[in-house]
Short mmCIF file of C-alpha atoms in Angstrom, two decimals:
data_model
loop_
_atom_site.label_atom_id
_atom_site.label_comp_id
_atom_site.label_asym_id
_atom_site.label_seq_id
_atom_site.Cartn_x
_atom_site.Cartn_y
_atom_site.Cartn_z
CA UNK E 128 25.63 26.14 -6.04
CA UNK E 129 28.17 26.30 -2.85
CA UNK E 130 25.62 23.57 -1.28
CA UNK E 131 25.97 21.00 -4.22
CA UNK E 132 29.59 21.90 -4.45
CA UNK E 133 30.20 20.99 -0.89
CA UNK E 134 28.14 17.58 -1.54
CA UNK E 135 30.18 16.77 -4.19
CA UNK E 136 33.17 17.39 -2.50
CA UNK E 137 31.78 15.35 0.55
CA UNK E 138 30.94 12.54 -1.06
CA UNK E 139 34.07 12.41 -2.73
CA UNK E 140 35.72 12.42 0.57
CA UNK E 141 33.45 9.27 1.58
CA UNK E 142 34.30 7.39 -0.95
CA UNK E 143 38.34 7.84 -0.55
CA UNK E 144 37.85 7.09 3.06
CA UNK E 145 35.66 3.95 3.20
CA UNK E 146 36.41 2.83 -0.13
CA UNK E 147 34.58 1.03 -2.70
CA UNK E 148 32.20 -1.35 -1.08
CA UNK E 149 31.43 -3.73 -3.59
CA UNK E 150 28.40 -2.78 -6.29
CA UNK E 151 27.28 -0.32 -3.43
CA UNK E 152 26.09 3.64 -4.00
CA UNK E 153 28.30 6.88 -2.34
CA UNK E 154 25.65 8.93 -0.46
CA UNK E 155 25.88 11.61 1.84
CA UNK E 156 25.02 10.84 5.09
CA UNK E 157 24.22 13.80 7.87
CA UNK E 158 24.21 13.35 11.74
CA UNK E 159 21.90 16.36 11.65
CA UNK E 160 19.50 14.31 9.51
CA UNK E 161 20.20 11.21 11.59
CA UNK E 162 19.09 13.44 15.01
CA UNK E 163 15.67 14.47 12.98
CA UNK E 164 15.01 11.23 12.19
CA UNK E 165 15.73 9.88 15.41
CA UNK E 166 11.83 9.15 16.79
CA UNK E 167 11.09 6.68 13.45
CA UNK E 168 14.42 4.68 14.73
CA UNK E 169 12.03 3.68 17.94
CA UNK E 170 10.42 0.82 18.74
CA UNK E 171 6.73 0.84 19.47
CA UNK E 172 4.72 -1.42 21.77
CA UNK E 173 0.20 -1.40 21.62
CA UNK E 174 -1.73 -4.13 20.05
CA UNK E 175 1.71 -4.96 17.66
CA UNK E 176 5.01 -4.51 18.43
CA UNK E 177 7.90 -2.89 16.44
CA UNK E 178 11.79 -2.35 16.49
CA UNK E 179 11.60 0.88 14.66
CA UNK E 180 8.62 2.95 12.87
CA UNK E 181 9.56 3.29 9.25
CA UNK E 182 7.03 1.33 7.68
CA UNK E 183 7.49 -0.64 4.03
CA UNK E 184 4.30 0.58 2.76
CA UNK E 185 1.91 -1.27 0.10
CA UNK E 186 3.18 -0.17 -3.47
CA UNK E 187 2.02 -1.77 -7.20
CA UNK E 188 4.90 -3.91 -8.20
CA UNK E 189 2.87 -6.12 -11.34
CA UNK E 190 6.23 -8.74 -11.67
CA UNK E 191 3.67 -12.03 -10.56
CA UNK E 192 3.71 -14.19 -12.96
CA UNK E 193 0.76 -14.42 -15.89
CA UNK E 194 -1.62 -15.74 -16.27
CA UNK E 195 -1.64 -17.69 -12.89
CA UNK E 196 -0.93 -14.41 -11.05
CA UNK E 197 1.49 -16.90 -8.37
CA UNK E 198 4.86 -14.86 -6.74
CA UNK E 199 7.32 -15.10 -8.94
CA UNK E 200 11.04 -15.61 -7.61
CA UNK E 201 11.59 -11.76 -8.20
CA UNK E 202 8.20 -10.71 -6.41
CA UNK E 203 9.74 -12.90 -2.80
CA UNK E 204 13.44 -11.55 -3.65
CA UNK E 205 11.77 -7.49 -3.58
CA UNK E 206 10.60 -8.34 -0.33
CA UNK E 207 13.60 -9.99 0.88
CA UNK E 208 16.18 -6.85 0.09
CA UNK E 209 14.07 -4.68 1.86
CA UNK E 210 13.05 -6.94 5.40
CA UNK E 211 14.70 -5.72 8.69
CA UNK E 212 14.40 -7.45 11.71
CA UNK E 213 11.29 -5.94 13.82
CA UNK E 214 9.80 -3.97 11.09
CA UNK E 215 5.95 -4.07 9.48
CA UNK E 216 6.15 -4.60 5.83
CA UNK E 217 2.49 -4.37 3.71
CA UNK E 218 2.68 -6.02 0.54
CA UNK E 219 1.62 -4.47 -2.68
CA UNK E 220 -2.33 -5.60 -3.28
CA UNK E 221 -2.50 -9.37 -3.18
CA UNK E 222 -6.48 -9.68 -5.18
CA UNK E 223 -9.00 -12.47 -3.47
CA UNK E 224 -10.53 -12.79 -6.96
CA UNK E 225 -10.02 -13.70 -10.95
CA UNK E 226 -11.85 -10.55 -11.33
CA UNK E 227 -10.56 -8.10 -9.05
CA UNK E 228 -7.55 -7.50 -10.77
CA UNK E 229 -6.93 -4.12 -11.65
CA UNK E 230 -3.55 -5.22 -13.84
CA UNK E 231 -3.21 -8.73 -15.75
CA UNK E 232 0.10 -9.36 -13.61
CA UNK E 233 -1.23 -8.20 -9.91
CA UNK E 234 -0.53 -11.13 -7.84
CA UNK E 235 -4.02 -13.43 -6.29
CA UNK E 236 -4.65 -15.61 -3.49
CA UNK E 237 -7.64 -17.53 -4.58
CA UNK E 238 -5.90 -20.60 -6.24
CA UNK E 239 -3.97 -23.52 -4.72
CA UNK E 240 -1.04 -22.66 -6.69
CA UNK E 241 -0.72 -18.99 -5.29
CA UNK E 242 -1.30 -20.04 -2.35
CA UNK E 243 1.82 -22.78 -2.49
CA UNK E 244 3.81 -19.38 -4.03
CA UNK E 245 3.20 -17.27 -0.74
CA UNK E 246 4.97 -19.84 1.25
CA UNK E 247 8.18 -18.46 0.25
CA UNK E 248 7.57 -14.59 1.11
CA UNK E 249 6.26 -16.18 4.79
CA UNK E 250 9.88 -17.75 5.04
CA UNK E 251 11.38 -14.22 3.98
CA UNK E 252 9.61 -12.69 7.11
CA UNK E 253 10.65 -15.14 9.98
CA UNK E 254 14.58 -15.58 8.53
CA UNK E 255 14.47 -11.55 8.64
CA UNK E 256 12.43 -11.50 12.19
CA UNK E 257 10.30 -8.77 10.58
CA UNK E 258 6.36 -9.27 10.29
CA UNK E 259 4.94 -9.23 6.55
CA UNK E 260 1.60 -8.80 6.35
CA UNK E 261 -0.20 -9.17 2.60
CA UNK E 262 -2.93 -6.35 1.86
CA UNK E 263 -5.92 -8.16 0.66
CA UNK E 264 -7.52 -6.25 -2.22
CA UNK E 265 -10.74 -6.88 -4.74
CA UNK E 266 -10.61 -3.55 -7.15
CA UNK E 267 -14.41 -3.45 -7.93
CA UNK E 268 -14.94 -1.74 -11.06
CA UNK E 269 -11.47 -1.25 -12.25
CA UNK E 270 -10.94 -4.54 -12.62
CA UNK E 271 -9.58 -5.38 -16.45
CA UNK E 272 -12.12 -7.62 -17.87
CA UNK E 273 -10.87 -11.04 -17.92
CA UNK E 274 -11.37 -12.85 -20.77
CA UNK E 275 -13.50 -16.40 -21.31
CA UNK E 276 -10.22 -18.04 -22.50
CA UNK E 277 -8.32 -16.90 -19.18
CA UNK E 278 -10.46 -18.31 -17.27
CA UNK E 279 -10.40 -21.81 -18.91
CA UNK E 280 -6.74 -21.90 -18.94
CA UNK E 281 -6.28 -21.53 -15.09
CA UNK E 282 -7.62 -23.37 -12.24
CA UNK E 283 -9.97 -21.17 -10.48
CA UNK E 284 -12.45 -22.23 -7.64
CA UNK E 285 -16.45 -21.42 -8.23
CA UNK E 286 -16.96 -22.74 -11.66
CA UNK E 287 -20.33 -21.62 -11.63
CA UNK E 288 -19.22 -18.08 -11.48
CA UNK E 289 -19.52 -15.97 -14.40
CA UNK E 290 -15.30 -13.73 -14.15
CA UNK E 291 -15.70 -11.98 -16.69
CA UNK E 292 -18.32 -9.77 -14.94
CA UNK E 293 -16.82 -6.62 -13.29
CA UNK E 294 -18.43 -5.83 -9.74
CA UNK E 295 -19.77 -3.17 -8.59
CA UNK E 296 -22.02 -2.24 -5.62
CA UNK E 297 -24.61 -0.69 -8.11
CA UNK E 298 -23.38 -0.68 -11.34
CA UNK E 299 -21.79 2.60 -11.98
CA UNK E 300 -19.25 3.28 -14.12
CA UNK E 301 -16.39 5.08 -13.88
CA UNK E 302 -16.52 8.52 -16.17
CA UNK E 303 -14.52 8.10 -18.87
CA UNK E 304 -15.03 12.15 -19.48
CA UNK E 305 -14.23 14.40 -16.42
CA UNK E 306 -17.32 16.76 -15.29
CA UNK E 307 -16.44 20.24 -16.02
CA UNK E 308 -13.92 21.86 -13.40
CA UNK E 309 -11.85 18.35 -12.93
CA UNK E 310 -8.30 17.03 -14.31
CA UNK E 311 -8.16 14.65 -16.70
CA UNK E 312 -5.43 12.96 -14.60
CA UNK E 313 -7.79 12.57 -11.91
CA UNK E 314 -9.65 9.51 -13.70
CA UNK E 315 -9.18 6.46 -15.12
CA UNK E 316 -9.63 6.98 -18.28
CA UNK E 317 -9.78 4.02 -21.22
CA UNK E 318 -10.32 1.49 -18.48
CA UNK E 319 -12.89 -1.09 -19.91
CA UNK E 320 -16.44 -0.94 -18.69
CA UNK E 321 -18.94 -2.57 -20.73
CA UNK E 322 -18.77 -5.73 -18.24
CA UNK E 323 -19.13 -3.55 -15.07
CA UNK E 324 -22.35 -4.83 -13.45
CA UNK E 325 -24.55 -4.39 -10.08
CA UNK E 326 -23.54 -6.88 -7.32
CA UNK E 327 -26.64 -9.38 -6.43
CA UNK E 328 -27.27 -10.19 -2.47
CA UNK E 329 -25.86 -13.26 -3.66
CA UNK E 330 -22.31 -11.69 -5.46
CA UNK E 331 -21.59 -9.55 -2.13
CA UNK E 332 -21.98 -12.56 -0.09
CA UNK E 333 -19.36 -14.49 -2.78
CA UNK E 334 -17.16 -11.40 -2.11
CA UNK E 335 -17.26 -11.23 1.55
CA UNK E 336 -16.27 -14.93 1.27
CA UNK E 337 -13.09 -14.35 -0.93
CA UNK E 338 -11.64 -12.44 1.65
CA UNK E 339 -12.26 -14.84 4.26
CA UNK E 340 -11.00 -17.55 1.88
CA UNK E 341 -7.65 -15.55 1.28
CA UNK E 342 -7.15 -15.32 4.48
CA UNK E 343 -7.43 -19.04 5.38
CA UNK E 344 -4.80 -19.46 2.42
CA UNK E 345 -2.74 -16.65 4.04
CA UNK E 346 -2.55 -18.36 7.20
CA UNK E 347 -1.74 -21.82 5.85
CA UNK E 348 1.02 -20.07 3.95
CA UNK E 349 2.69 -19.25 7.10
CA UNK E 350 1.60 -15.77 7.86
CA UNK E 351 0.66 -14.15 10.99
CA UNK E 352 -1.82 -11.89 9.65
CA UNK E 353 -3.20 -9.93 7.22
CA UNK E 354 -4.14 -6.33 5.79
CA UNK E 355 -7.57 -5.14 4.02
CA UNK E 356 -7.97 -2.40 1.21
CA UNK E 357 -10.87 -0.11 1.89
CA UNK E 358 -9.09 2.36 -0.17
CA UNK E 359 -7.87 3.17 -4.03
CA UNK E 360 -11.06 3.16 -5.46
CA UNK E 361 -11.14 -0.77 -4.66
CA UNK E 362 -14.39 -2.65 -4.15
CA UNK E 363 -14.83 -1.80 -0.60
CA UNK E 364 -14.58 1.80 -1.17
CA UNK E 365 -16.92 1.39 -3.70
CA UNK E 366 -19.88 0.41 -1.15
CA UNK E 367 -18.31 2.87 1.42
CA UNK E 368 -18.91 5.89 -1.26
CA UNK E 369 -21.78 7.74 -2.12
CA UNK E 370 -21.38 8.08 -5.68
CA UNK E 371 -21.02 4.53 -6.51
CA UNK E 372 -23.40 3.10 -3.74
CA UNK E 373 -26.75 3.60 -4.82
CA UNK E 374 -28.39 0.54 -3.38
CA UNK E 375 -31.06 0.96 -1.32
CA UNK E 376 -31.10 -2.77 0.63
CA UNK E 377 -29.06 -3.30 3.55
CA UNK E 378 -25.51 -2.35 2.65
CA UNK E 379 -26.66 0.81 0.73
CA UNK E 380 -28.51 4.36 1.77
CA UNK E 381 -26.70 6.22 4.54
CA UNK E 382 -23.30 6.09 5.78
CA UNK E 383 -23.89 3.51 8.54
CA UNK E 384 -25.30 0.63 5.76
CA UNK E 385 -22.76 2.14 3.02
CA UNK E 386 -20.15 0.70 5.30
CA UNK E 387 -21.48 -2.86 6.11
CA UNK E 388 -19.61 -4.41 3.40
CA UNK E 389 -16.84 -3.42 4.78
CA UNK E 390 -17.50 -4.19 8.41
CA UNK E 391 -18.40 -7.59 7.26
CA UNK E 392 -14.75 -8.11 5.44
CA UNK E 393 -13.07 -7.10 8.66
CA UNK E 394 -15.73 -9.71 10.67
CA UNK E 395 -15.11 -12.75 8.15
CA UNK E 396 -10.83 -11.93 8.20
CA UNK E 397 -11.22 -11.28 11.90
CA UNK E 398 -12.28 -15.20 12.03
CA UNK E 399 -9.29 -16.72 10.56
CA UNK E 400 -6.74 -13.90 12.37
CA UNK E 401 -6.93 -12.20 15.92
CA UNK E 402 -8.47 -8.67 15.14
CA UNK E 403 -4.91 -7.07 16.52
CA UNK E 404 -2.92 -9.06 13.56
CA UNK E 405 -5.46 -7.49 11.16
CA UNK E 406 -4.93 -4.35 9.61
CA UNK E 407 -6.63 -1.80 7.53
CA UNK E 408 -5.57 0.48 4.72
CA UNK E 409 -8.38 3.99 3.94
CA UNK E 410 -7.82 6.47 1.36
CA UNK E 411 -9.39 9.93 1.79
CA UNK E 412 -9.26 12.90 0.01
CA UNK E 413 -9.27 10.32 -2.98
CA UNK E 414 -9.72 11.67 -6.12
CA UNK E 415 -9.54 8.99 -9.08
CA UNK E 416 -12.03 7.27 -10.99
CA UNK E 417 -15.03 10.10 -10.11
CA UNK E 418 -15.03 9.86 -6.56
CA UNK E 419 -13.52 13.26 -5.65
CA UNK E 420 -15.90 14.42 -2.92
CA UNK E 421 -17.05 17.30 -0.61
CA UNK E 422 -15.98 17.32 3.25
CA UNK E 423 -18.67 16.92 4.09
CA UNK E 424 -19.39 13.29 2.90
CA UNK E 425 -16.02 12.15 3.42
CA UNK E 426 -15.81 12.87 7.48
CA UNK E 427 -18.75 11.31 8.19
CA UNK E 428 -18.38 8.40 6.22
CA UNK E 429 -15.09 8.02 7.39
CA UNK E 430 -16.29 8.81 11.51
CA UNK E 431 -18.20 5.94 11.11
CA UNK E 432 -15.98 3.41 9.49
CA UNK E 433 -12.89 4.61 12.31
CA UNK E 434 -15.18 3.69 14.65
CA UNK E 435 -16.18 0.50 13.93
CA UNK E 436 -12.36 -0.17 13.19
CA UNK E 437 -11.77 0.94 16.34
CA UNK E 438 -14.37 -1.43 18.15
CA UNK E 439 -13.30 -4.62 16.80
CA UNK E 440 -9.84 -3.63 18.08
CA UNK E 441 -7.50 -4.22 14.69
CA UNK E 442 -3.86 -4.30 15.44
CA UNK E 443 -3.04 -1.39 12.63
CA UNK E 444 -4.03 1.27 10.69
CA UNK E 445 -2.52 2.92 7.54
CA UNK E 446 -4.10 6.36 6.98
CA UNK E 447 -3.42 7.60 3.37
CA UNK E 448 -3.89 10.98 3.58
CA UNK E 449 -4.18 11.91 -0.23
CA UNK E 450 -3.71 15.88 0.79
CA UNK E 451 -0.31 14.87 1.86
CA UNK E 452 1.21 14.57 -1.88
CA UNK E 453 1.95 17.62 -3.15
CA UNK E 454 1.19 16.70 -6.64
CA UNK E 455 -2.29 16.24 -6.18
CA UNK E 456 -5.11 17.79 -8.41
CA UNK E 457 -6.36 20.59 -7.43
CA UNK E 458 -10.08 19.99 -8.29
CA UNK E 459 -13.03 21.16 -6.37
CA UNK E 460 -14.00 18.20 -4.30
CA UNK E 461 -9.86 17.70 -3.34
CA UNK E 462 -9.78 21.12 -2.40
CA UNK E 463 -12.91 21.40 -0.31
CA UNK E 464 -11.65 18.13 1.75
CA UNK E 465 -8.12 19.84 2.27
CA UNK E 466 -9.17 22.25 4.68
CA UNK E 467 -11.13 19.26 6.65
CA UNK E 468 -8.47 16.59 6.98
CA UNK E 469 -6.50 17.60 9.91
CA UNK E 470 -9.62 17.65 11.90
CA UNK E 471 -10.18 13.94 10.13
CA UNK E 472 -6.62 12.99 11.22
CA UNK E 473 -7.54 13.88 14.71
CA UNK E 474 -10.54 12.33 15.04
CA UNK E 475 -8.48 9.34 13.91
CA UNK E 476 -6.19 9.82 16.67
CA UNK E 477 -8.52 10.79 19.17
CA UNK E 478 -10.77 7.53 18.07
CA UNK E 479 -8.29 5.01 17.13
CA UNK E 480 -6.00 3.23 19.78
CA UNK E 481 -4.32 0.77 17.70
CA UNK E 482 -0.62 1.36 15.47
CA UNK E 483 -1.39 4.88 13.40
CA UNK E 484 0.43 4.20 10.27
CA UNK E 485 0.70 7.71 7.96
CA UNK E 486 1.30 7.17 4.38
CA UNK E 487 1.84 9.74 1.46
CA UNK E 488 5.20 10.64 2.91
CA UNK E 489 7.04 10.56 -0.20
CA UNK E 490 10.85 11.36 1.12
CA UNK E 491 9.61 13.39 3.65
CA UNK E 492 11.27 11.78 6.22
CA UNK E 493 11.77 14.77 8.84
CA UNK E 494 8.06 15.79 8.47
CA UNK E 495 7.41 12.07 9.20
CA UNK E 496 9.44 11.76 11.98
CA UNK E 497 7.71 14.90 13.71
CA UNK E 498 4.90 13.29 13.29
CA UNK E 499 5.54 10.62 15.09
CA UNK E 500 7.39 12.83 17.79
CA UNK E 501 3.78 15.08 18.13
CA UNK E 502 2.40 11.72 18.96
CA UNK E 503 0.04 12.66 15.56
CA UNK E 504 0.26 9.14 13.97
CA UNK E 505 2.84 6.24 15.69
CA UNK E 506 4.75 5.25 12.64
CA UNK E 507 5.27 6.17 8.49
CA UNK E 508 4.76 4.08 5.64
CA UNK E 509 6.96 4.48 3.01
CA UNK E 510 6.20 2.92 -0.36
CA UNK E 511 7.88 5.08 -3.53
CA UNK E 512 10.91 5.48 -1.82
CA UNK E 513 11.71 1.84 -0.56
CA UNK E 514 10.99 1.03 -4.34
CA UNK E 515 14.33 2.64 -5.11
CA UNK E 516 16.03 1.89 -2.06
CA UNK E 517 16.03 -1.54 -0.43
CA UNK E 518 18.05 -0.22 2.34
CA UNK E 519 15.72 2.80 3.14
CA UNK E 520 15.35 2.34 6.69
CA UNK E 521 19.36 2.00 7.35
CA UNK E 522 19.36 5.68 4.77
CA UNK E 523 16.64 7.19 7.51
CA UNK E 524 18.33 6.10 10.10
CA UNK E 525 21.84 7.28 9.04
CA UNK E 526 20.20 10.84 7.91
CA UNK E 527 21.92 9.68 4.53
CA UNK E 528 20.32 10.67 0.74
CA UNK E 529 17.42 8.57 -1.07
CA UNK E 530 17.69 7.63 -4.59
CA UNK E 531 14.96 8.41 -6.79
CA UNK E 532 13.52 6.27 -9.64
CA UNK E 533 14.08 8.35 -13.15
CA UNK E 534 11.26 6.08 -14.85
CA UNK E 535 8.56 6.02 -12.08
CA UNK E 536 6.50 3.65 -14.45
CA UNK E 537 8.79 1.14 -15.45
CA UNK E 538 9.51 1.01 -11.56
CA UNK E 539 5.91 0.16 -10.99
CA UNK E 540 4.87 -1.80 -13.75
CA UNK E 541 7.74 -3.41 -15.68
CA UNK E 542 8.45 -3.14 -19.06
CA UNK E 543 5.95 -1.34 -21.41
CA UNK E 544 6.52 -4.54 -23.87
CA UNK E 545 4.65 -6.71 -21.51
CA UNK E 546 1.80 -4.44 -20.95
CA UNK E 547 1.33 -4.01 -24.58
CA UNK E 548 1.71 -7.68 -25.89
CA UNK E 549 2.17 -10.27 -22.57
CA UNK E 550 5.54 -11.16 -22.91
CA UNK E 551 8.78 -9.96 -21.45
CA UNK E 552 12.17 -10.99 -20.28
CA UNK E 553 13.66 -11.54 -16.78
CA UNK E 554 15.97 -9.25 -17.40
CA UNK E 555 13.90 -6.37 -18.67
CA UNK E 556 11.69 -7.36 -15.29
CA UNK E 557 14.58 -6.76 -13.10
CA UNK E 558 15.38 -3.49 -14.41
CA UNK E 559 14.71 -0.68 -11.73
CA UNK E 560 13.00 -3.94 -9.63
CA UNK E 561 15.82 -5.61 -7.93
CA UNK E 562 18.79 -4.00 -9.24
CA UNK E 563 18.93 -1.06 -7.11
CA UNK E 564 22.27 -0.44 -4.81
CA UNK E 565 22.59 -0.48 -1.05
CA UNK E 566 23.89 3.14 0.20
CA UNK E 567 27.80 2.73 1.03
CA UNK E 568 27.34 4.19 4.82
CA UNK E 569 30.08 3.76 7.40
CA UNK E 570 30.11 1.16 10.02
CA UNK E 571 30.78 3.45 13.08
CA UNK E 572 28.30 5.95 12.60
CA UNK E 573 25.68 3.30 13.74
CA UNK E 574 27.33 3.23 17.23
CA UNK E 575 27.23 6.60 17.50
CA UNK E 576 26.12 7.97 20.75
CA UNK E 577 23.02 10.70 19.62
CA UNK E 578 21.60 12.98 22.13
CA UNK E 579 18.77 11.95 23.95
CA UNK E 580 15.02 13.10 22.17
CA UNK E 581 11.94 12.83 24.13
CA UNK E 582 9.37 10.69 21.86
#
């Protein structure tokens, strides 16, 4: 009570003594903080180079536009309130598909349109000097199924191709009811899949080829490089996982040929980008959809793909570390992989030699920085927390308070109105999207002299 009292009181103070700054937010800012945070203020230098380690991490945004799935205005504007000069921002999943859309308003790279759309986000990246990087995603069986008449209405490439199919490395579906012992939160429950089929030699090839495709867009558009989801129950972690890789051909069977598919993605993006402006994103400990897991499959699955990551030298690495968020389920498979992922993390670390990214930091921004400090990862994604603050990295670096969304969905997705029925209003879009203040934090405490840290 004192504490938040003394806040109060503090911020109260701030606000008399810098003044109003225009449609700006009164936080309290803490040179203790700012000292803690101190190591994710530092610039890095390996296979990419940064100005500072806080990390925009990849976070679902849905505010493309439908059906064409191009950046809207608001989608390039996001990214433009949150670029600082030096800084690695991953874009929320950018699908190199029709069908690998897991939400009817993801943004795609696979049409000439789009790819005319992502011109503007490139521009946001060199005016800002910051490097933006676009995570290319295909989300395998959670796709929605698209519909014949979507298809005809937009101009898609492969005519021949039957979208309204849902891949999948061998044709398993997700649960729709949890096995006895797991949460119901921990699956995907309602998601269509009567179209979910097994990929032919020929679809995998197709798919491998989208992501070289996107890519080739990507780089016309003006970027420098590019990111690839292996993780969220996507496509690629699809083949990488046990449970839904059943095939017994070449990219099926044990964990070396479960991970080809995704070794070939890296190969064909790897073509169109130098391996060290390629990144990848895992996921373990994942628990959604039915692939919660035992230790003992995930590390060696997961040995494997590091290492080949490793050998073809890719410039970055986000790490998602699902034990990380304290809110996660406790079901047997999570819990039996808890114990095991430190020793994961350091085989990561002992394996890996390119930019360790952590995500799953949530506002943990002291633990993060520590992190980086103990040499453990070399910088921190954050993706929840610069959807409420477009100014995060200035907050970190000023030890000053986050905001928190109050409506974590709306944040993500939009307005419910459009998910229900297609339409909604630029307005309602903006809400909790773009509309979020800048912390009011005073000039001089940025030339501050801080004690030296040792990094």
């Amino acid at each position: 009570m004192k504490l938040k009292l003394l806040n109060t009181v503090r911020n109260q103070y701030y606000a008399f003594k810098y003044g109003s700054r225009g449609d700006k937010q009164t936080v309290r800012w803490s040179r203790k903080d700012a000292l803690r945070h101190w190591p994710l203020t530092q610039p890095y230098s390996g296979r990419i180079k940064l100005e500072h380690r806080v990390v925009c991490g990849p976070v679902t945004r849905c505010r493309s536009v439908y059906p064409t799935g191009e950046l809207s205005d608001m989608n390039v504007e996001w990214y433009r309130q949150r670029a600082t000069r030096g800084a690695l921002m991953v874009t929320e999943a950018v699908t190199v598909a029709l069908n690998g859309r897991v939400t009817r308003r993801a943004p795609g790279i696979w049409s000439d349109q789009q790819e005319e759309s992502f011109k503007a986000l490139a521009e946001v990246g060199k005016e800002a000097g910051c490097t933006i990087v676009p995570q290319l995603y295909h989300c395998g069986r959670q796709a929605y199924a698209v519909q014949e008449h979507e298809v005809a209405g937009l101009n898609v490439p492969h005519k021949d191709r039957d979208y309204t199919k849902v891949l999948s490395p061998s044709g398993v579906k997700i649960p729709q009811t949890p096995p006895e012992g797991y949460s119901t939160a921990n699956f995907a429950l309602g998601v269509p899949q009567d179209h979910v089929v097994e990929m032919t030699p020929r679809m995998i090839t197709q798919a491998v080829d989208d992501f070289r495709t996107a890519a080739v867009r990507l780089k016309r558009a003006g970027f420098t490089g590019v990111n690839v989801a292996m993780s969220g129950g996507g496509l690629i972690h699809n083949f990488c996982h046990h449970k839904t890789n059943r095939r017994t051909d070449s990219y099926g069977g044990d964990a070396w040929k479960r991970t080809k598919f995704a070794v070939d993605v890296m190969d064909a993006v790897s073509e169109v980008f130098p391996a060290k402006h390629v990144g990848v994103t895992i996921h373990v400990g994942y628990t959604s959809c039915g692939l919660s897991d035992t230790a003992e499959h995930e590390l060696s699955m997961y040995k494997i793909l590091i290492n080949e990551i490793e050998e073809r030298k890719v410039g970055h690495l986000l790490y998602w570390d699902q034990c990380k968020i304290p809110s996660s389920p406790a079901d047997p498979g999570f819990l039996s992989f808890y114990e095991a992922a430190p020793a994961l993390l350091k085989h990561v670390r002992d394996h890996y030699t390119g930019c360790l990214v952590s995500m799953g930091n949530g506002d943990r921004f002291a633990q993060a920085a520590e992190d980086v400090a103990e040499g453990r990862v070399d910088a921190a994604a954050f993706g929840t927390m610069y959807m409420c603050c477009p100014d995060l990295y200035q907050r970190i670096k000023h030890g000053a308070d986050s905001t928190k969304s109050e409506n974590h969905l709306k944040a993500v997705y939009g307005t419910l109105d459009f998910m229900r029925n297609g339409e909604a209003s630029e307005a309602d879009d903006a809400q909790q999207y773009i509309d979020w203040k800048v912390a009011d934090l005073p000039d001089d405490v940025e030339s501050d002299p801080m004690e030296p840290i040792q990094l």
